[in-house]
Amino acid sequence: MLVKNKHYITIWIDKNNPKVVRTIDQTLLPHQFKIVSLKSSDEIIKAIRTMIVRGAPLIGVSAAYAIYLAALEAQKKCRTIYQFDRYIFKKSEEIKNTRPTAVNISFAVNESLKVLMKENTIEDKIAAALNCASLLSVQEILNCKKIGEYGLNIIGKISKSKKGKTVNILTHCNAGWLACIDYGTATAPIYFAHKKGIKLHVYVEETRPRNQGASLTAWEFLQNKIPHSIITDNAGGYVMQKGMVDMVIVGSDRTTLSGDVCNKIGTYKTALASKDNNIPFYVALPSSSIDKKIKNGLTEIPIEERNLDEVKYISGKSGKRIEKILITPLKSKAKNYGFDITPARLVTALITERGVVKPIKSEISKI
Ligand code: MRU
């Protein structure tokens, strides 16, 4: 999507040096747009942990690039294919342990391992790892495009039923192009509808504690001229009760076969408010975010608990400086759950790259 009218995706190989991965540092947005270089598997691991790269599809693709950089490292460090493979397996575990909730990391690492282990020479393994990461990246972009097309139909129908009046959409967190390489999952239908000339406006929930909605989704929308208003997380129920929302679209970090949706903390409360107000609640996700092994989202999906400082401190721009300030009593304890589970019964439908399906096993298993 566009940044200052120039097209970007969120991860790519440096065109002057194929051993370097380039990405946008998301911790600095919306105040600073900075492209950073990641030169080793450890640097990618750190970028995933510190959320320089974030969002389920992007951390999946980053994980695949980490395997590629690990393969380059193994070429220098190891004398035999056996040692090379051992190095890759060790790194794979480290990469999988960076963030536990999104299924995309283990999906991407397993895909990389599959292609890598089929090759017999170190050179071919490196080439296969790079090829796999690039393909996964392209695949995520295509997935988002398809999701955009399917979602556009849904927004189009609402617009028609409102006789062309503004369609009001509410979203939570950032399931935008920053999180998904390009277009986004929850945002692709919005971008496509806007391009088609459908009048729309998006309520962007700020998404405490890291404020991905207020900092990232709002920044994306501003760059791409999407009418939007940032609201506090607590205001979501109010705008729904007042009839100011026609539909909700969110992303997902992991969805089970039975249609339970794991997404950024706060999604569950948004879904409850939607249900109470008869507002359709859509989840846009690629098939790489579906975990077909898990049956019960509530008991089986590991929920990331992050550093308490994310709750106790807030950072923002003061004059020209980015400052971090304490907003709680210093000695108060805090809890920082990163994700929650929205049970399938609260979900209207899943918008995937293979079509719009009900959140039930018989439909999800076909995806
Ligand atoms: O913790 P984050 O910022 O990596 O959160 C993941 C997400 O971006 C969201 O939960 C999103 O809604 C789904 S991923 C497109």
JSON list of C-alpha atoms in Angstrom, two decimals, residues 46-231:
[
{"chain": "A", "resi": 46, "resn": "LYS", "atom": "CA", "xyz": [14.77, -10.11, 18.03]},
{"chain": "A", "resi": 47, "resn": "ALA", "atom": "CA", "xyz": [12.61, -8.12, 15.57]},
{"chain": "A", "resi": 48, "resn": "ILE", "atom": "CA", "xyz": [9.73, -10.58, 16.07]},
{"chain": "A", "resi": 49, "resn": "ARG", "atom": "CA", "xyz": [10.09, -10.51, 19.88]},
{"chain": "A", "resi": 50, "resn": "THR", "atom": "CA", "xyz": [10.29, -6.72, 20.12]},
{"chain": "A", "resi": 51, "resn": "MET", "atom": "CA", "xyz": [7.52, -6.27, 17.54]},
{"chain": "A", "resi": 52, "resn": "ILE", "atom": "CA", "xyz": [9.58, -4.36, 15.00]},
{"chain": "A", "resi": 53, "resn": "VAL", "atom": "CA", "xyz": [7.73, -6.84, 12.80]},
{"chain": "A", "resi": 54, "resn": "ARG", "atom": "CA", "xyz": [4.31, -7.92, 14.01]},
{"chain": "A", "resi": 55, "resn": "GLY", "atom": "CA", "xyz": [0.94, -9.20, 12.82]},
{"chain": "A", "resi": 56, "resn": "ALA", "atom": "CA", "xyz": [0.32, -12.88, 12.20]},
{"chain": "A", "resi": 57, "resn": "PRO", "atom": "CA", "xyz": [1.07, -13.16, 8.44]},
{"chain": "A", "resi": 58, "resn": "LEU", "atom": "CA", "xyz": [4.13, -10.89, 8.67]},
{"chain": "A", "resi": 59, "resn": "ILE", "atom": "CA", "xyz": [5.71, -12.74, 11.58]},
{"chain": "A", "resi": 60, "resn": "GLY", "atom": "CA", "xyz": [5.10, -15.98, 9.64]},
{"chain": "A", "resi": 61, "resn": "VAL", "atom": "CA", "xyz": [6.94, -14.68, 6.58]},
{"chain": "A", "resi": 62, "resn": "SER", "atom": "CA", "xyz": [9.66, -13.14, 8.79]},
{"chain": "A", "resi": 63, "resn": "ALA", "atom": "CA", "xyz": [10.15, -16.58, 10.35]},
{"chain": "A", "resi": 64, "resn": "ALA", "atom": "CA", "xyz": [10.68, -18.07, 6.88]},
{"chain": "A", "resi": 65, "resn": "TYR", "atom": "CA", "xyz": [13.28, -15.39, 6.10]},
{"chain": "A", "resi": 66, "resn": "ALA", "atom": "CA", "xyz": [14.93, -16.19, 9.45]},
{"chain": "A", "resi": 67, "resn": "ILE", "atom": "CA", "xyz": [15.33, -19.79, 8.29]},
{"chain": "A", "resi": 68, "resn": "TYR", "atom": "CA", "xyz": [16.93, -18.53, 5.06]},
{"chain": "A", "resi": 69, "resn": "LEU", "atom": "CA", "xyz": [19.42, -16.37, 7.00]},
{"chain": "A", "resi": 70, "resn": "ALA", "atom": "CA", "xyz": [20.05, -19.31, 9.35]},
{"chain": "A", "resi": 71, "resn": "ALA", "atom": "CA", "xyz": [20.89, -21.43, 6.29]},
{"chain": "A", "resi": 72, "resn": "LEU", "atom": "CA", "xyz": [23.45, -18.82, 5.17]},
{"chain": "A", "resi": 73, "resn": "GLU", "atom": "CA", "xyz": [24.95, -18.86, 8.67]},
{"chain": "A", "resi": 74, "resn": "ALA", "atom": "CA", "xyz": [25.03, -22.67, 8.72]},
{"chain": "A", "resi": 75, "resn": "GLN", "atom": "CA", "xyz": [26.93, -22.65, 5.41]},
{"chain": "A", "resi": 76, "resn": "LYS", "atom": "CA", "xyz": [29.74, -20.71, 7.11]},
{"chain": "A", "resi": 77, "resn": "LYS", "atom": "CA", "xyz": [29.65, -22.58, 10.42]},
{"chain": "A", "resi": 78, "resn": "CYS", "atom": "CA", "xyz": [29.09, -26.22, 9.48]},
{"chain": "A", "resi": 79, "resn": "ARG", "atom": "CA", "xyz": [31.32, -28.67, 7.70]},
{"chain": "A", "resi": 80, "resn": "THR", "atom": "CA", "xyz": [28.81, -31.44, 6.95]},
{"chain": "A", "resi": 81, "resn": "ILE", "atom": "CA", "xyz": [25.21, -31.58, 5.77]},
{"chain": "A", "resi": 82, "resn": "TYR", "atom": "CA", "xyz": [24.38, -33.30, 9.05]},
{"chain": "A", "resi": 83, "resn": "GLN", "atom": "CA", "xyz": [25.75, -30.34, 11.07]},
{"chain": "A", "resi": 84, "resn": "PHE", "atom": "CA", "xyz": [23.97, -27.94, 8.70]},
{"chain": "A", "resi": 85, "resn": "ASP", "atom": "CA", "xyz": [20.59, -29.62, 9.28]},
{"chain": "A", "resi": 86, "resn": "ARG", "atom": "CA", "xyz": [21.16, -29.71, 13.04]},
{"chain": "A", "resi": 87, "resn": "TYR", "atom": "CA", "xyz": [21.84, -25.97, 13.06]},
{"chain": "A", "resi": 88, "resn": "ILE", "atom": "CA", "xyz": [18.64, -25.34, 11.09]},
{"chain": "A", "resi": 89, "resn": "PHE", "atom": "CA", "xyz": [16.53, -27.50, 13.43]},
{"chain": "A", "resi": 90, "resn": "LYS", "atom": "CA", "xyz": [17.94, -25.69, 16.49]},
{"chain": "A", "resi": 91, "resn": "LYS", "atom": "CA", "xyz": [17.16, -22.30, 14.95]},
{"chain": "A", "resi": 92, "resn": "SER", "atom": "CA", "xyz": [13.67, -23.49, 13.95]},
{"chain": "A", "resi": 93, "resn": "GLU", "atom": "CA", "xyz": [12.86, -24.15, 17.61]},
{"chain": "A", "resi": 94, "resn": "GLU", "atom": "CA", "xyz": [14.19, -20.72, 18.63]},
{"chain": "A", "resi": 95, "resn": "ILE", "atom": "CA", "xyz": [12.10, -19.04, 15.94]},
{"chain": "A", "resi": 96, "resn": "LYS", "atom": "CA", "xyz": [8.95, -20.98, 16.92]},
{"chain": "A", "resi": 97, "resn": "ASN", "atom": "CA", "xyz": [9.43, -19.86, 20.53]},
{"chain": "A", "resi": 98, "resn": "THR", "atom": "CA", "xyz": [9.50, -16.14, 19.75]},
{"chain": "A", "resi": 99, "resn": "ARG", "atom": "CA", "xyz": [5.75, -15.54, 20.00]},
{"chain": "A", "resi": 100, "resn": "PRO", "atom": "CA", "xyz": [3.38, -18.34, 20.92]},
{"chain": "A", "resi": 101, "resn": "THR", "atom": "CA", "xyz": [-0.09, -17.33, 19.82]},
{"chain": "A", "resi": 102, "resn": "ALA", "atom": "CA", "xyz": [-0.13, -16.77, 16.05]},
{"chain": "A", "resi": 103, "resn": "VAL", "atom": "CA", "xyz": [-0.01, -20.12, 14.27]},
{"chain": "A", "resi": 104, "resn": "ASN", "atom": "CA", "xyz": [1.66, -18.51, 11.24]},
{"chain": "A", "resi": 105, "resn": "ILE", "atom": "CA", "xyz": [5.19, -18.81, 12.68]},
{"chain": "A", "resi": 106, "resn": "SER", "atom": "CA", "xyz": [5.11, -22.59, 13.04]},
{"chain": "A", "resi": 107, "resn": "PHE", "atom": "CA", "xyz": [3.25, -22.87, 9.71]},
{"chain": "A", "resi": 108, "resn": "ALA", "atom": "CA", "xyz": [6.00, -20.92, 7.90]},
{"chain": "A", "resi": 109, "resn": "VAL", "atom": "CA", "xyz": [8.88, -22.67, 9.69]},
{"chain": "A", "resi": 110, "resn": "ASN", "atom": "CA", "xyz": [7.41, -26.10, 8.90]},
{"chain": "A", "resi": 111, "resn": "GLU", "atom": "CA", "xyz": [6.91, -25.15, 5.24]},
{"chain": "A", "resi": 112, "resn": "SER", "atom": "CA", "xyz": [10.55, -23.99, 5.05]},
{"chain": "A", "resi": 113, "resn": "LEU", "atom": "CA", "xyz": [11.83, -27.16, 6.73]},
{"chain": "A", "resi": 114, "resn": "LYS", "atom": "CA", "xyz": [9.81, -29.31, 4.34]},
{"chain": "A", "resi": 115, "resn": "VAL", "atom": "CA", "xyz": [11.43, -27.82, 1.22]},
{"chain": "A", "resi": 116, "resn": "LEU", "atom": "CA", "xyz": [14.89, -27.51, 2.75]},
{"chain": "A", "resi": 117, "resn": "MET", "atom": "CA", "xyz": [15.06, -31.13, 3.84]},
{"chain": "A", "resi": 118, "resn": "LYS", "atom": "CA", "xyz": [14.21, -32.34, 0.34]},
{"chain": "A", "resi": 119, "resn": "GLU", "atom": "CA", "xyz": [17.48, -30.91, -1.02]},
{"chain": "A", "resi": 120, "resn": "ASN", "atom": "CA", "xyz": [20.82, -32.70, -0.86]},
{"chain": "A", "resi": 121, "resn": "THR", "atom": "CA", "xyz": [23.40, -29.92, -1.11]},
{"chain": "A", "resi": 122, "resn": "ILE", "atom": "CA", "xyz": [23.92, -26.87, 1.09]},
{"chain": "A", "resi": 123, "resn": "GLU", "atom": "CA", "xyz": [23.62, -24.53, -1.92]},
{"chain": "A", "resi": 124, "resn": "ASP", "atom": "CA", "xyz": [20.29, -26.07, -2.93]},
{"chain": "A", "resi": 125, "resn": "LYS", "atom": "CA", "xyz": [19.00, -25.89, 0.64]},
{"chain": "A", "resi": 126, "resn": "ILE", "atom": "CA", "xyz": [19.82, -22.18, 0.83]},
{"chain": "A", "resi": 127, "resn": "ALA", "atom": "CA", "xyz": [18.14, -21.53, -2.51]},
{"chain": "A", "resi": 128, "resn": "ALA", "atom": "CA", "xyz": [15.09, -23.53, -1.40]},
{"chain": "A", "resi": 129, "resn": "ALA", "atom": "CA", "xyz": [14.82, -21.57, 1.87]},
{"chain": "A", "resi": 130, "resn": "LEU", "atom": "CA", "xyz": [14.93, -18.23, 0.05]},
{"chain": "A", "resi": 131, "resn": "ASN", "atom": "CA", "xyz": [12.46, -19.40, -2.54]},
{"chain": "A", "resi": 132, "resn": "CYS", "atom": "CA", "xyz": [10.08, -20.65, 0.15]},
{"chain": "A", "resi": 133, "resn": "ALA", "atom": "CA", "xyz": [10.17, -17.34, 2.10]},
{"chain": "A", "resi": 134, "resn": "SER", "atom": "CA", "xyz": [9.55, -15.33, -1.08]},
{"chain": "A", "resi": 135, "resn": "LEU", "atom": "CA", "xyz": [6.71, -17.62, -2.14]},
{"chain": "A", "resi": 136, "resn": "LEU", "atom": "CA", "xyz": [5.05, -17.41, 1.28]},
{"chain": "A", "resi": 137, "resn": "SER", "atom": "CA", "xyz": [5.29, -13.64, 1.08]},
{"chain": "A", "resi": 138, "resn": "VAL", "atom": "CA", "xyz": [3.70, -13.53, -2.38]},
{"chain": "A", "resi": 139, "resn": "GLN", "atom": "CA", "xyz": [1.06, -16.02, -1.23]},
{"chain": "A", "resi": 140, "resn": "GLU", "atom": "CA", "xyz": [0.07, -13.80, 1.73]},
{"chain": "A", "resi": 141, "resn": "ILE", "atom": "CA", "xyz": [-0.29, -10.82, -0.64]},
{"chain": "A", "resi": 142, "resn": "LEU", "atom": "CA", "xyz": [-2.48, -12.85, -3.00]},
{"chain": "A", "resi": 143, "resn": "ASN", "atom": "CA", "xyz": [-4.51, -14.13, -0.05]},
{"chain": "A", "resi": 144, "resn": "CYS", "atom": "CA", "xyz": [-5.20, -10.58, 1.08]},
{"chain": "A", "resi": 145, "resn": "LYS", "atom": "CA", "xyz": [-6.24, -9.61, -2.46]},
{"chain": "A", "resi": 146, "resn": "LYS", "atom": "CA", "xyz": [-8.75, -12.46, -2.61]},
{"chain": "A", "resi": 147, "resn": "ILE", "atom": "CA", "xyz": [-10.02, -11.62, 0.90]},
{"chain": "A", "resi": 148, "resn": "GLY", "atom": "CA", "xyz": [-10.43, -8.04, -0.37]},
{"chain": "A", "resi": 149, "resn": "GLU", "atom": "CA", "xyz": [-12.54, -9.20, -3.30]},
{"chain": "A", "resi": 150, "resn": "TYR", "atom": "CA", "xyz": [-14.81, -11.39, -1.17]},
{"chain": "A", "resi": 151, "resn": "GLY", "atom": "CA", "xyz": [-15.12, -8.70, 1.51]},
{"chain": "A", "resi": 152, "resn": "LEU", "atom": "CA", "xyz": [-15.91, -6.07, -1.11]},
{"chain": "A", "resi": 153, "resn": "ASN", "atom": "CA", "xyz": [-19.10, -8.00, -2.01]},
{"chain": "A", "resi": 154, "resn": "ILE", "atom": "CA", "xyz": [-20.21, -7.87, 1.62]},
{"chain": "A", "resi": 155, "resn": "ILE", "atom": "CA", "xyz": [-19.55, -4.13, 1.95]},
{"chain": "A", "resi": 156, "resn": "GLY", "atom": "CA", "xyz": [-21.18, -3.57, -1.45]},
{"chain": "A", "resi": 157, "resn": "LYS", "atom": "CA", "xyz": [-24.38, -5.28, -0.32]},
{"chain": "A", "resi": 158, "resn": "ILE", "atom": "CA", "xyz": [-24.56, -3.16, 2.85]},
{"chain": "A", "resi": 159, "resn": "SER", "atom": "CA", "xyz": [-23.96, -0.02, 0.80]},
{"chain": "A", "resi": 160, "resn": "LYS", "atom": "CA", "xyz": [-26.77, -1.01, -1.55]},
{"chain": "A", "resi": 161, "resn": "SER", "atom": "CA", "xyz": [-29.15, -1.69, 1.33]},
{"chain": "A", "resi": 162, "resn": "LYS", "atom": "CA", "xyz": [-28.30, 1.78, 2.69]},
{"chain": "A", "resi": 163, "resn": "LYS", "atom": "CA", "xyz": [-28.96, 3.27, -0.76]},
{"chain": "A", "resi": 164, "resn": "GLY", "atom": "CA", "xyz": [-25.37, 4.45, -1.11]},
{"chain": "A", "resi": 165, "resn": "LYS", "atom": "CA", "xyz": [-25.17, 6.15, 2.28]},
{"chain": "A", "resi": 166, "resn": "THR", "atom": "CA", "xyz": [-21.87, 5.80, 4.17]},
{"chain": "A", "resi": 167, "resn": "VAL", "atom": "CA", "xyz": [-21.11, 2.27, 5.38]},
{"chain": "A", "resi": 168, "resn": "ASN", "atom": "CA", "xyz": [-19.69, 2.45, 8.89]},
{"chain": "A", "resi": 169, "resn": "ILE", "atom": "CA", "xyz": [-17.21, -0.28, 9.73]},
{"chain": "A", "resi": 170, "resn": "LEU", "atom": "CA", "xyz": [-15.51, -0.94, 13.05]},
{"chain": "A", "resi": 171, "resn": "THR", "atom": "CA", "xyz": [-12.13, -2.67, 13.35]},
{"chain": "A", "resi": 172, "resn": "HIS", "atom": "CA", "xyz": [-9.81, -3.65, 16.17]},
{"chain": "A", "resi": 173, "resn": "CYS", "atom": "CA", "xyz": [-5.99, -3.77, 16.29]},
{"chain": "A", "resi": 174, "resn": "ASN", "atom": "CA", "xyz": [-4.05, -3.73, 13.02]},
{"chain": "A", "resi": 175, "resn": "ALA", "atom": "CA", "xyz": [-4.88, -6.43, 10.55]},
{"chain": "A", "resi": 176, "resn": "GLY", "atom": "CA", "xyz": [-3.73, -4.06, 7.85]},
{"chain": "A", "resi": 177, "resn": "TRP", "atom": "CA", "xyz": [-0.98, -4.19, 5.23]},
{"chain": "A", "resi": 178, "resn": "LEU", "atom": "CA", "xyz": [1.68, -3.59, 7.88]},
{"chain": "A", "resi": 179, "resn": "ALA", "atom": "CA", "xyz": [0.64, -6.87, 9.53]},
{"chain": "A", "resi": 180, "resn": "CYS", "atom": "CA", "xyz": [0.07, -8.82, 6.31]},
{"chain": "A", "resi": 181, "resn": "ILE", "atom": "CA", "xyz": [2.77, -7.74, 3.76]},
{"chain": "A", "resi": 182, "resn": "ASP", "atom": "CA", "xyz": [0.23, -5.87, 1.59]},
{"chain": "A", "resi": 183, "resn": "TYR", "atom": "CA", "xyz": [-3.49, -4.86, 1.60]},
{"chain": "A", "resi": 184, "resn": "GLY", "atom": "CA", "xyz": [-4.15, -6.46, 5.01]},
{"chain": "A", "resi": 185, "resn": "THR", "atom": "CA", "xyz": [-6.79, -9.02, 5.90]},
{"chain": "A", "resi": 186, "resn": "ALA", "atom": "CA", "xyz": [-9.43, -6.98, 7.75]},
{"chain": "A", "resi": 187, "resn": "THR", "atom": "CA", "xyz": [-8.49, -3.88, 5.76]},
{"chain": "A", "resi": 188, "resn": "ALA", "atom": "CA", "xyz": [-8.36, -5.32, 2.21]},
{"chain": "A", "resi": 189, "resn": "PRO", "atom": "CA", "xyz": [-12.18, -5.23, 1.83]},
{"chain": "A", "resi": 190, "resn": "ILE", "atom": "CA", "xyz": [-12.08, -1.61, 3.06]},
{"chain": "A", "resi": 191, "resn": "TYR", "atom": "CA", "xyz": [-9.36, -0.59, 0.57]},
{"chain": "A", "resi": 192, "resn": "PHE", "atom": "CA", "xyz": [-11.14, -2.37, -2.27]},
{"chain": "A", "resi": 193, "resn": "ALA", "atom": "CA", "xyz": [-14.53, -0.85, -1.43]},
{"chain": "A", "resi": 194, "resn": "HIS", "atom": "CA", "xyz": [-13.02, 2.63, -1.14]},
{"chain": "A", "resi": 195, "resn": "LYS", "atom": "CA", "xyz": [-11.35, 2.20, -4.53]},
{"chain": "A", "resi": 196, "resn": "LYS", "atom": "CA", "xyz": [-14.68, 1.16, -6.02]},
{"chain": "A", "resi": 197, "resn": "GLY", "atom": "CA", "xyz": [-16.15, 4.46, -4.83]},
{"chain": "A", "resi": 198, "resn": "ILE", "atom": "CA", "xyz": [-18.31, 3.00, -2.04]},
{"chain": "A", "resi": 199, "resn": "LYS", "atom": "CA", "xyz": [-18.77, 5.61, 0.67]},
{"chain": "A", "resi": 200, "resn": "LEU", "atom": "CA", "xyz": [-17.37, 4.32, 3.93]},
{"chain": "A", "resi": 201, "resn": "HIS", "atom": "CA", "xyz": [-15.99, 5.36, 7.27]},
{"chain": "A", "resi": 202, "resn": "VAL", "atom": "CA", "xyz": [-14.05, 3.22, 9.76]},
{"chain": "A", "resi": 203, "resn": "TYR", "atom": "CA", "xyz": [-14.07, 3.36, 13.54]},
{"chain": "A", "resi": 204, "resn": "VAL", "atom": "CA", "xyz": [-10.59, 2.30, 14.63]},
{"chain": "A", "resi": 205, "resn": "GLU", "atom": "CA", "xyz": [-10.41, 0.96, 18.18]},
{"chain": "A", "resi": 206, "resn": "GLU", "atom": "CA", "xyz": [-7.15, 2.17, 19.73]},
{"chain": "A", "resi": 207, "resn": "THR", "atom": "CA", "xyz": [-6.24, -1.36, 21.02]},
{"chain": "A", "resi": 208, "resn": "ARG", "atom": "CA", "xyz": [-4.51, -0.93, 24.35]},
{"chain": "A", "resi": 209, "resn": "PRO", "atom": "CA", "xyz": [-1.89, -1.58, 25.52]},
{"chain": "A", "resi": 210, "resn": "ARG", "atom": "CA", "xyz": [0.28, -1.27, 22.40]},
{"chain": "A", "resi": 211, "resn": "ASN", "atom": "CA", "xyz": [-2.26, 0.78, 20.47]},
{"chain": "A", "resi": 212, "resn": "GLN", "atom": "CA", "xyz": [-1.88, -0.95, 17.12]},
{"chain": "A", "resi": 213, "resn": "GLY", "atom": "CA", "xyz": [-5.22, 0.53, 16.07]},
{"chain": "A", "resi": 214, "resn": "ALA", "atom": "CA", "xyz": [-4.43, 4.12, 17.01]},
{"chain": "A", "resi": 215, "resn": "SER", "atom": "CA", "xyz": [-0.80, 4.02, 15.85]},
{"chain": "A", "resi": 216, "resn": "LEU", "atom": "CA", "xyz": [-0.78, 1.67, 12.87]},
{"chain": "A", "resi": 217, "resn": "THR", "atom": "CA", "xyz": [-4.27, 1.21, 11.38]},
{"chain": "A", "resi": 218, "resn": "ALA", "atom": "CA", "xyz": [-4.97, 4.94, 11.62]},
{"chain": "A", "resi": 219, "resn": "TRP", "atom": "CA", "xyz": [-1.59, 5.72, 10.02]},
{"chain": "A", "resi": 220, "resn": "GLU", "atom": "CA", "xyz": [-2.29, 3.27, 7.18]},
{"chain": "A", "resi": 221, "resn": "PHE", "atom": "CA", "xyz": [-5.71, 4.78, 6.59]},
{"chain": "A", "resi": 222, "resn": "LEU", "atom": "CA", "xyz": [-4.35, 8.30, 6.60]},
{"chain": "A", "resi": 223, "resn": "GLN", "atom": "CA", "xyz": [-1.69, 7.38, 4.02]},
{"chain": "A", "resi": 224, "resn": "ASN", "atom": "CA", "xyz": [-4.33, 5.72, 1.83]},
{"chain": "A", "resi": 225, "resn": "LYS", "atom": "CA", "xyz": [-7.04, 8.36, 2.31]},
{"chain": "A", "resi": 226, "resn": "ILE", "atom": "CA", "xyz": [-9.60, 6.14, 4.09]},
{"chain": "A", "resi": 227, "resn": "PRO", "atom": "CA", "xyz": [-12.07, 8.19, 6.19]},
{"chain": "A", "resi": 228, "resn": "HIS", "atom": "CA", "xyz": [-11.69, 7.04, 9.78]},
{"chain": "A", "resi": 229, "resn": "SER", "atom": "CA", "xyz": [-12.05, 8.02, 13.43]},
{"chain": "A", "resi": 230, "resn": "ILE", "atom": "CA", "xyz": [-9.99, 6.58, 16.26]},
{"chain": "A", "resi": 231, "resn": "ILE", "atom": "CA", "xyz": [-12.09, 5.63, 19.27]}
]
